[in-house]
mmCIF file of C-alpha atoms (C1' of nucleotides) in Angstrom:
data_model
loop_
_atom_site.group_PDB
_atom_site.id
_atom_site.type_symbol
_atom_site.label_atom_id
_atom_site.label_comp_id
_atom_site.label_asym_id
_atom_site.label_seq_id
_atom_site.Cartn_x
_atom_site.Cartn_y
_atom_site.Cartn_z
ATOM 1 C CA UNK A 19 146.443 56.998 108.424
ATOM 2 C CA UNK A 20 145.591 59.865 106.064
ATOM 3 C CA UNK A 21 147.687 62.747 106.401
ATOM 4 C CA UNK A 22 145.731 65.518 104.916
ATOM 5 C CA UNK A 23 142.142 64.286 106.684
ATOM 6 C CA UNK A 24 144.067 64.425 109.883
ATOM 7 C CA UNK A 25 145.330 68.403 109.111
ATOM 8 C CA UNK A 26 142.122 68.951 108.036
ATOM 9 C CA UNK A 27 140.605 67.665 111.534
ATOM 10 C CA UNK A 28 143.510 69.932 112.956
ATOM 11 C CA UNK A 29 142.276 73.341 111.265
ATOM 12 C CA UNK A 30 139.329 72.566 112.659
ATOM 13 C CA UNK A 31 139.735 72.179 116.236
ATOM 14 C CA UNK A 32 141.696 75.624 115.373
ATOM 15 C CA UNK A 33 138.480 77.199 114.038
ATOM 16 C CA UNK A 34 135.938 75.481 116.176
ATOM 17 C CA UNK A 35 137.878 74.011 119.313
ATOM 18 C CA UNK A 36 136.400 76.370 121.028
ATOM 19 C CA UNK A 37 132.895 76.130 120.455
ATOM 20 C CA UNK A 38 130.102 74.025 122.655
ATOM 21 C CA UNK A 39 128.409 70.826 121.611
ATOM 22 C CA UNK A 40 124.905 69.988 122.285
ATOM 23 C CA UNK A 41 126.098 66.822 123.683
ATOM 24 C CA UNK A 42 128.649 66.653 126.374
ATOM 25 C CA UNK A 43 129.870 63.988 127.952
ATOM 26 C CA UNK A 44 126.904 64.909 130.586
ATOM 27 C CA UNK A 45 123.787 64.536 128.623
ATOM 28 C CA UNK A 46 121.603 61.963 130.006
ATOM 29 C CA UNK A 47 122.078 59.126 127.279
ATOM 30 C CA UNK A 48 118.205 59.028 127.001
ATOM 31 C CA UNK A 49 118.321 62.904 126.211
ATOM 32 C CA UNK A 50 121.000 61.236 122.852
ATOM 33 C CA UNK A 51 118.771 59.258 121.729
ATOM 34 C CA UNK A 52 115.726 60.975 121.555
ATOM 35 C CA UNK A 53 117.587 64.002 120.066
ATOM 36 C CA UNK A 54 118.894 61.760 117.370
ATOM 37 C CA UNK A 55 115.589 60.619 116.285
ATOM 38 C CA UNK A 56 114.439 64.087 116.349
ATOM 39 C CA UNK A 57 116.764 65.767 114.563
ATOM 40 C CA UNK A 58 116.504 63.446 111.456
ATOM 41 C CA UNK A 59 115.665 65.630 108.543
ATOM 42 C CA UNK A 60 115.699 68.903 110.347
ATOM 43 C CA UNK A 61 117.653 71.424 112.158
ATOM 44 C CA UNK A 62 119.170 71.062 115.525
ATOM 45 C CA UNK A 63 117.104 74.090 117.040
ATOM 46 C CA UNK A 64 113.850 72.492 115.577
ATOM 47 C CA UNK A 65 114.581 69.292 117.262
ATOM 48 C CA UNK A 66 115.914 70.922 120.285
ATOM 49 C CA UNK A 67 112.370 72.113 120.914
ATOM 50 C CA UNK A 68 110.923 69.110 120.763
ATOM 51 C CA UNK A 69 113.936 67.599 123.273
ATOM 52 C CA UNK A 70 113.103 70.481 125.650
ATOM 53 C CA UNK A 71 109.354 69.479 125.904
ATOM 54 C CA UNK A 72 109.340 66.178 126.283
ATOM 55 C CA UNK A 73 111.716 67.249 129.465
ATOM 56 C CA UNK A 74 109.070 69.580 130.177
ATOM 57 C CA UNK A 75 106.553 67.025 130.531
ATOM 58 C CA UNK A 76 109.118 64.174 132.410
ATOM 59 C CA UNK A 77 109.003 62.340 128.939
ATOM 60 C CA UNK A 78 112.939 61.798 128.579
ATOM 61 C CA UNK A 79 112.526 58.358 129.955
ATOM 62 C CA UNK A 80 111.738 54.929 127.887
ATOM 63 C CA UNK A 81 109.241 53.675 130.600
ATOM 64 C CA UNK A 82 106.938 56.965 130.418
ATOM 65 C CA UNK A 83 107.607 57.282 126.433
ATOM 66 C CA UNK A 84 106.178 53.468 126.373
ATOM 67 C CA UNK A 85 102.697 54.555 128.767
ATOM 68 C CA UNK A 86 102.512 58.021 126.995
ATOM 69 C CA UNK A 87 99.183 58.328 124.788
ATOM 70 C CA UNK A 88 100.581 58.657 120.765
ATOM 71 C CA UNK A 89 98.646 61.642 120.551
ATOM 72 C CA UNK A 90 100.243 63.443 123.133
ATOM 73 C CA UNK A 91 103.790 62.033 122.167
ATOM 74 C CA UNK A 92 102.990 63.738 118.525
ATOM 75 C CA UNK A 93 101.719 66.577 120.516
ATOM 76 C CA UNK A 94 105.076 67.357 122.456
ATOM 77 C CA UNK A 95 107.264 66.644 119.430
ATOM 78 C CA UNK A 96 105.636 68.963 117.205
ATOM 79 C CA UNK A 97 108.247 71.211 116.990
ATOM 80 C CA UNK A 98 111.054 68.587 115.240
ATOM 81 C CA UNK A 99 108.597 68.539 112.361
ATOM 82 C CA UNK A 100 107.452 65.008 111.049
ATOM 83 C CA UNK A 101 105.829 64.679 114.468
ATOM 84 C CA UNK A 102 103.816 61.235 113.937
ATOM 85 C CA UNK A 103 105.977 59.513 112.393
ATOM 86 C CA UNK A 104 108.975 60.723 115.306
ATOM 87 C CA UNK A 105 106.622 60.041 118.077
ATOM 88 C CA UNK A 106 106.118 56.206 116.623
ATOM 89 C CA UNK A 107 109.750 56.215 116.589
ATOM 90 C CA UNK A 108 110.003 57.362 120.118
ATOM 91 C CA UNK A 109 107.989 54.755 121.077
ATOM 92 C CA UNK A 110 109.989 52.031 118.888
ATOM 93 C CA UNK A 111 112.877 52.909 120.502
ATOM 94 C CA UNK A 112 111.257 52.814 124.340
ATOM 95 C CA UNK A 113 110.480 49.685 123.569
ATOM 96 C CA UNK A 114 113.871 48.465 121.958
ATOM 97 C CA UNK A 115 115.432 49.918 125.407
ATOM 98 C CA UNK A 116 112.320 48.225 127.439
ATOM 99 C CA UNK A 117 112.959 44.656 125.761
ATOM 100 C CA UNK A 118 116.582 45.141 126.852
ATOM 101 C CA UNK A 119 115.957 45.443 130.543
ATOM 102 C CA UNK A 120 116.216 49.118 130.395
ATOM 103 C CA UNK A 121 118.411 51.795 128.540
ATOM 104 C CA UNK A 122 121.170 51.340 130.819
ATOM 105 C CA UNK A 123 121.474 47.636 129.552
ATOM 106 C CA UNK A 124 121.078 47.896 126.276
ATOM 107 C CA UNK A 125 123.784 50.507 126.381
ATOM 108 C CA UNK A 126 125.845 48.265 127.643
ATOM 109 C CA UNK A 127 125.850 45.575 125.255
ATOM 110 C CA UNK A 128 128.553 45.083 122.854
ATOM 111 C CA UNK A 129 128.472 47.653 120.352
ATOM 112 C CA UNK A 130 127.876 44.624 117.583
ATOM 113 C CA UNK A 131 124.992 43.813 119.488
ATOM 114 C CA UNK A 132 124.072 47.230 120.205
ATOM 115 C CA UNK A 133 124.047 48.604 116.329
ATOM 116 C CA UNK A 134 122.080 45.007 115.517
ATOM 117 C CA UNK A 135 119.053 46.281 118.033
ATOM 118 C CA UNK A 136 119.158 49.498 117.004
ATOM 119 C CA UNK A 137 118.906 48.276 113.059
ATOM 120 C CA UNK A 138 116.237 46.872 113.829
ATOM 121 C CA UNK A 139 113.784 49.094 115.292
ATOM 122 C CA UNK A 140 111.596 51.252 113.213
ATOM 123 C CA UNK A 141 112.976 54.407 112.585
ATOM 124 C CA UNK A 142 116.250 54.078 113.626
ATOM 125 C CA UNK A 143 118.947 53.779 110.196
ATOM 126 C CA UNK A 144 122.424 53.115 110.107
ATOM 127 C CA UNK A 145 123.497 56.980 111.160
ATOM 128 C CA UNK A 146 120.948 57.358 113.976
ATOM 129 C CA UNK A 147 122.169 54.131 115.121
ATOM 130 C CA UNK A 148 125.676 55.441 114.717
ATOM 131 C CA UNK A 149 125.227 58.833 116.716
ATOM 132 C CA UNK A 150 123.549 56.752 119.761
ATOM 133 C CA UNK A 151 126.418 54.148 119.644
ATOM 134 C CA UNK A 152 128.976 57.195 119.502
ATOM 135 C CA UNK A 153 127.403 59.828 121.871
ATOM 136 C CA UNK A 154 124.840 57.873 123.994
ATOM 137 C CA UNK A 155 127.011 55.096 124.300
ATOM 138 C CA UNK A 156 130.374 56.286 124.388
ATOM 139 C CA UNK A 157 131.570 53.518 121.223
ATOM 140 C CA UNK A 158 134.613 53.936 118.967
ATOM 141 C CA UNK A 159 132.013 54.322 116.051
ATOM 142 C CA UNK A 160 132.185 57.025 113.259
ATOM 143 C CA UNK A 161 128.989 58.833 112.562
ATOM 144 C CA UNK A 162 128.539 59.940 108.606
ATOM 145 C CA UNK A 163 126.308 62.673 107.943
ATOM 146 C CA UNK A 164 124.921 64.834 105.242
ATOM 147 C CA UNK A 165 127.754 67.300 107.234
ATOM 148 C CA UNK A 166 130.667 64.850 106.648
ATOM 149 C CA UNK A 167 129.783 63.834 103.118
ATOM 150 C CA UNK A 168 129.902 67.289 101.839
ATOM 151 C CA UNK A 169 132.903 68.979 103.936
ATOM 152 C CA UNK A 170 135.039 65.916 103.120
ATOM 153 C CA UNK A 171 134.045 65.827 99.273
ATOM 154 C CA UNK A 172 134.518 69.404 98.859
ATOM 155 C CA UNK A 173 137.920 68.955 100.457
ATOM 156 C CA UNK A 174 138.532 66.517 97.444
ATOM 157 C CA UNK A 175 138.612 63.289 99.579
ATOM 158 C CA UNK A 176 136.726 60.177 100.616
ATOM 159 C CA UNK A 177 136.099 56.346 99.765
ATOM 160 C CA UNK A 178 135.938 54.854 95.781
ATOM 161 C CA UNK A 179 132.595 53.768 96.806
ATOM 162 C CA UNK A 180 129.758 56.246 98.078
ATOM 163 C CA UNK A 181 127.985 54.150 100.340
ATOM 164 C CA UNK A 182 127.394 55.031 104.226
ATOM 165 C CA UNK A 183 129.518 52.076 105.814
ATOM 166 C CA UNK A 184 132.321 53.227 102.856
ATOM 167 C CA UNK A 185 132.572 56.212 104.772
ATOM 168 C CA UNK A 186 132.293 55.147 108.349
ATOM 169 C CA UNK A 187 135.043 52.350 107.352
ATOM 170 C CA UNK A 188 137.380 54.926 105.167
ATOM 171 C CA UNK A 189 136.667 57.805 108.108
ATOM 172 C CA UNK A 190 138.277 54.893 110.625
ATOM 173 C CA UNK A 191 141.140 54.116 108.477
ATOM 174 C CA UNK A 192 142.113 57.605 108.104
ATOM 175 C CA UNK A 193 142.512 58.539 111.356
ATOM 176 C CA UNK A 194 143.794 55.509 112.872
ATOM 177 C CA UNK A 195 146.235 54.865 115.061
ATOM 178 C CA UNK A 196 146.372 58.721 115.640
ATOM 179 C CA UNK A 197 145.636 59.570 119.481
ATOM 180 C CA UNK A 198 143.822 62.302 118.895
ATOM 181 C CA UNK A 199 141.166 61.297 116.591
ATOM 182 C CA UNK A 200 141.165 57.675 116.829
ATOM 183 C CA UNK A 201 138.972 55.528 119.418
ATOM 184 C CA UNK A 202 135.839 56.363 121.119
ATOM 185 C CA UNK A 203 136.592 60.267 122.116
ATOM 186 C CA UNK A 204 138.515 60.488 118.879
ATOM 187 C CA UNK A 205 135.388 59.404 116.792
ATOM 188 C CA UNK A 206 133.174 61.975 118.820
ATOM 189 C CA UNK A 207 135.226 64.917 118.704
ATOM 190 C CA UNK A 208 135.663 64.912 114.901
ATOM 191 C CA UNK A 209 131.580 64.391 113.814
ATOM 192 C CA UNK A 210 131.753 67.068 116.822
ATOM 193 C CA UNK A 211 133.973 69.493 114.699
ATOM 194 C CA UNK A 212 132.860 68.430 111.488
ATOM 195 C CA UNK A 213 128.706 69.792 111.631
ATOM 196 C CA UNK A 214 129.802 72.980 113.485
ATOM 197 C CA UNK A 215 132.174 73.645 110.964
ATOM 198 C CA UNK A 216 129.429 72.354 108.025
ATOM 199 C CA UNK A 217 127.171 74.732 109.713
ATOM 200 C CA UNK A 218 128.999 77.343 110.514
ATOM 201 C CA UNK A 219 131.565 77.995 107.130
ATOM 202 C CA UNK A 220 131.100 74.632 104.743
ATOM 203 C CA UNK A 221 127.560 75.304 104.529
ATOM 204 C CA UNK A 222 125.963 73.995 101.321
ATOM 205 C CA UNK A 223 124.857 77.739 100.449
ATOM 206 C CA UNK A 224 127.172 80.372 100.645
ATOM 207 C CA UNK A 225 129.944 79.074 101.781
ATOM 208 C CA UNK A 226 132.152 81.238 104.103
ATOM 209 C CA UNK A 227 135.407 79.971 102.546
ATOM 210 C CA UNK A 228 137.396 83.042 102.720
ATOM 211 C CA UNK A 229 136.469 82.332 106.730
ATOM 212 C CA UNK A 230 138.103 79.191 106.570
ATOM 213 C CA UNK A 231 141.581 78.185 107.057
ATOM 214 C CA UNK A 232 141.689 75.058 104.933
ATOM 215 C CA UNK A 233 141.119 76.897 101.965
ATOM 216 C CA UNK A 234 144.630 76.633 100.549
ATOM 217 C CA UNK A 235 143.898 72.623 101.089
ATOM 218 C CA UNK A 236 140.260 72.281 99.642
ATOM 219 C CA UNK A 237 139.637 71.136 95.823
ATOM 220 C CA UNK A 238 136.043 73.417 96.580
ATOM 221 C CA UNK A 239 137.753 76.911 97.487
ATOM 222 C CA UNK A 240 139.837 76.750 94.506
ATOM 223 C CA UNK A 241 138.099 75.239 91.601
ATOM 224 C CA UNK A 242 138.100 77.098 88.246
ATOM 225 C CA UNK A 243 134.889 77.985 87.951
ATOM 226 C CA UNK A 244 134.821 78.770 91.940
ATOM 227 C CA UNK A 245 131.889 78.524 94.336
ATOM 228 C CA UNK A 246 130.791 81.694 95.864
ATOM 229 C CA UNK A 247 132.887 82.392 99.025
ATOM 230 C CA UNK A 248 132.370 84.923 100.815
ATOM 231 C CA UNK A 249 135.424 87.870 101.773
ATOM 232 C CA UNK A 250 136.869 86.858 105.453
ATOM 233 C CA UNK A 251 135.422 89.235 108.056
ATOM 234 C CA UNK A 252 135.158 86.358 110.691
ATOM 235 C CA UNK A 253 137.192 86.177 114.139
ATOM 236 C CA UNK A 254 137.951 83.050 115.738
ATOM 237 C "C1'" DA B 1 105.968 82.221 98.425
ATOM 238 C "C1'" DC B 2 109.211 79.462 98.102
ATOM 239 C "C1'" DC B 3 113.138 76.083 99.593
ATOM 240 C "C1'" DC B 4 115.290 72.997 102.481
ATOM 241 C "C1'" DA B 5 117.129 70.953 106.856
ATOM 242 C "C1'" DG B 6 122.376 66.293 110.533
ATOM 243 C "C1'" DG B 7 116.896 60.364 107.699
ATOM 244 C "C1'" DG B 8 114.104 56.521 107.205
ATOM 245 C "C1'" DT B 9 110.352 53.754 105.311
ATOM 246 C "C1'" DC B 10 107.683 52.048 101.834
ATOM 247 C "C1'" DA B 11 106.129 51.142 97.049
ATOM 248 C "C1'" DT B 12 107.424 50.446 92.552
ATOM 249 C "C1'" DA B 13 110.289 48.483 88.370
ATOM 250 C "C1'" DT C 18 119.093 47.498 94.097
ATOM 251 C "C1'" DA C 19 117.838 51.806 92.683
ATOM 252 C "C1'" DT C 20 114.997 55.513 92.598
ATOM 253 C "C1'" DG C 21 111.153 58.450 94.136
ATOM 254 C "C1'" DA C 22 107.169 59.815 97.188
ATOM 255 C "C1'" DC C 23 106.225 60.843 101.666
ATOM 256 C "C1'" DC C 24 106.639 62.769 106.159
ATOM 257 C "C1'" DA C 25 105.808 68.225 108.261
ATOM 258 C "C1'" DT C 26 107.735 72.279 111.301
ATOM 259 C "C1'" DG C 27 110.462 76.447 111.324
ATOM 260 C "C1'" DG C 28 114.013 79.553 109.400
ATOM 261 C "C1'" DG C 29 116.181 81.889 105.573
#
DNA sequence: ACCCAGGGTCATA
DNA sequence: TATGACCATGGG
């Protein structure tokens, strides 16, 4: 276990414990996995709008994704930007679910297996795969992100080697055994915590570091040459 | 009028 | 295996 990563997830439960997640333990799994194809490479409210049409139009479901015309797949996902390529990846992964015997079963495969099929289709790499396994699939499986590359290195932290299953492997090893952020709710809750706080204060411009309460702990906040954080005027 | 966002694929050397 | 082009909408 790593002391100061686990203070750090801490402070921010204290700053963001209170705030709501686009995915709660509710969401339709389908609803997961389309959202984490859409939201590759652009913002959550872009790909929101996308999510919210294909509801619109009964799409959140592999079997009518698989016997939807392409053009009016690219049509409803317009919005998430990079629409033909994500409605080819919509279909990929209607049929990865189809060739499973259905979303339900492929879900339910072990989460080896699982992050194998996933792999493999087009479109899906190893952090899409990761957020499905976490959030669609409930698995003790540590999603790393743009967001959790840059809070953790500004913090001053993170593996000898920068590669994306170096940080999923170091992220497990710091946290484990520790109840809290550990296993599969632990995993969740911290990539949970870790984009609203990346959106919300560790934002790549303008930081809001006099907003944030690990300051006194981050290498970023209190370099030399300091970035350009902002005076705290922020509640929580 | 820029610039970039919670990636992934493909071509090139 | 490493790097760069490409994808493309919407918000700052």
């Amino acid at each position: 276990m790593n002391p100061p990563v686990v203070r750090f997830l801490e402070a921010l439960e204290a700053m963001h414990g209170n705030e709501r997640w686009h995915w709660d333990p509710e969401t339709h799994p389908f609803e997961v996995c389309a959202g984490a194809i859409l939201v590759q490479n652009t913002t959550w409210t872009n790909a929101e709008r996308a999510v919210e049409r294909l509801r619109a139009a009964g799409a959140l479901d592999p079997v009518v994704i698989a016997t939807t015309d392409l053009n009016r797949l690219e049509d409803l996902v317009r919005p998430s930007g990079q629409f033909r390529q994500k409605a080819r990846k919509l279909l990929a992964f209607a049929a990865t679910c189809l060739a499973a015997g259905g979303l339900e079963c492929l879900l339910a495969l072990p989460t080896p297996e699982l992050r194998r099929r996933l792999l493999a289709t087009w479109g899906i790499g190893p952090e899409t795969a990761d957020c499905i396994c976490c959030y669609a699939a409930g698995r003790d499986v540590f999603v790393v992100d743009a967001y959790t590359m840059r809070t953790f290195r500004r913090l001053g932290v993170g593996p000898s080697s920068d590669t994306y299953e170096q940080w999923q492997a170091w992220l497990a090893a710091a946290v484990a055994p520790h109840p809290r952020w550990s296993g599969a709710a632990g995993a969740a809750r911290a990539h949970a915590l870790i984009v609203l706080h990346a959106k919300r204060l560790c934002r790549k411009r303008q930081p809001r570091c006099g907003d944030c309460l690990v300051r006194p702990n981050c290498r970023y906040a209190n370099e030399e040459t300091g970035p350009p954080c902002s005076q705290g005027r922020f509640r929580y």
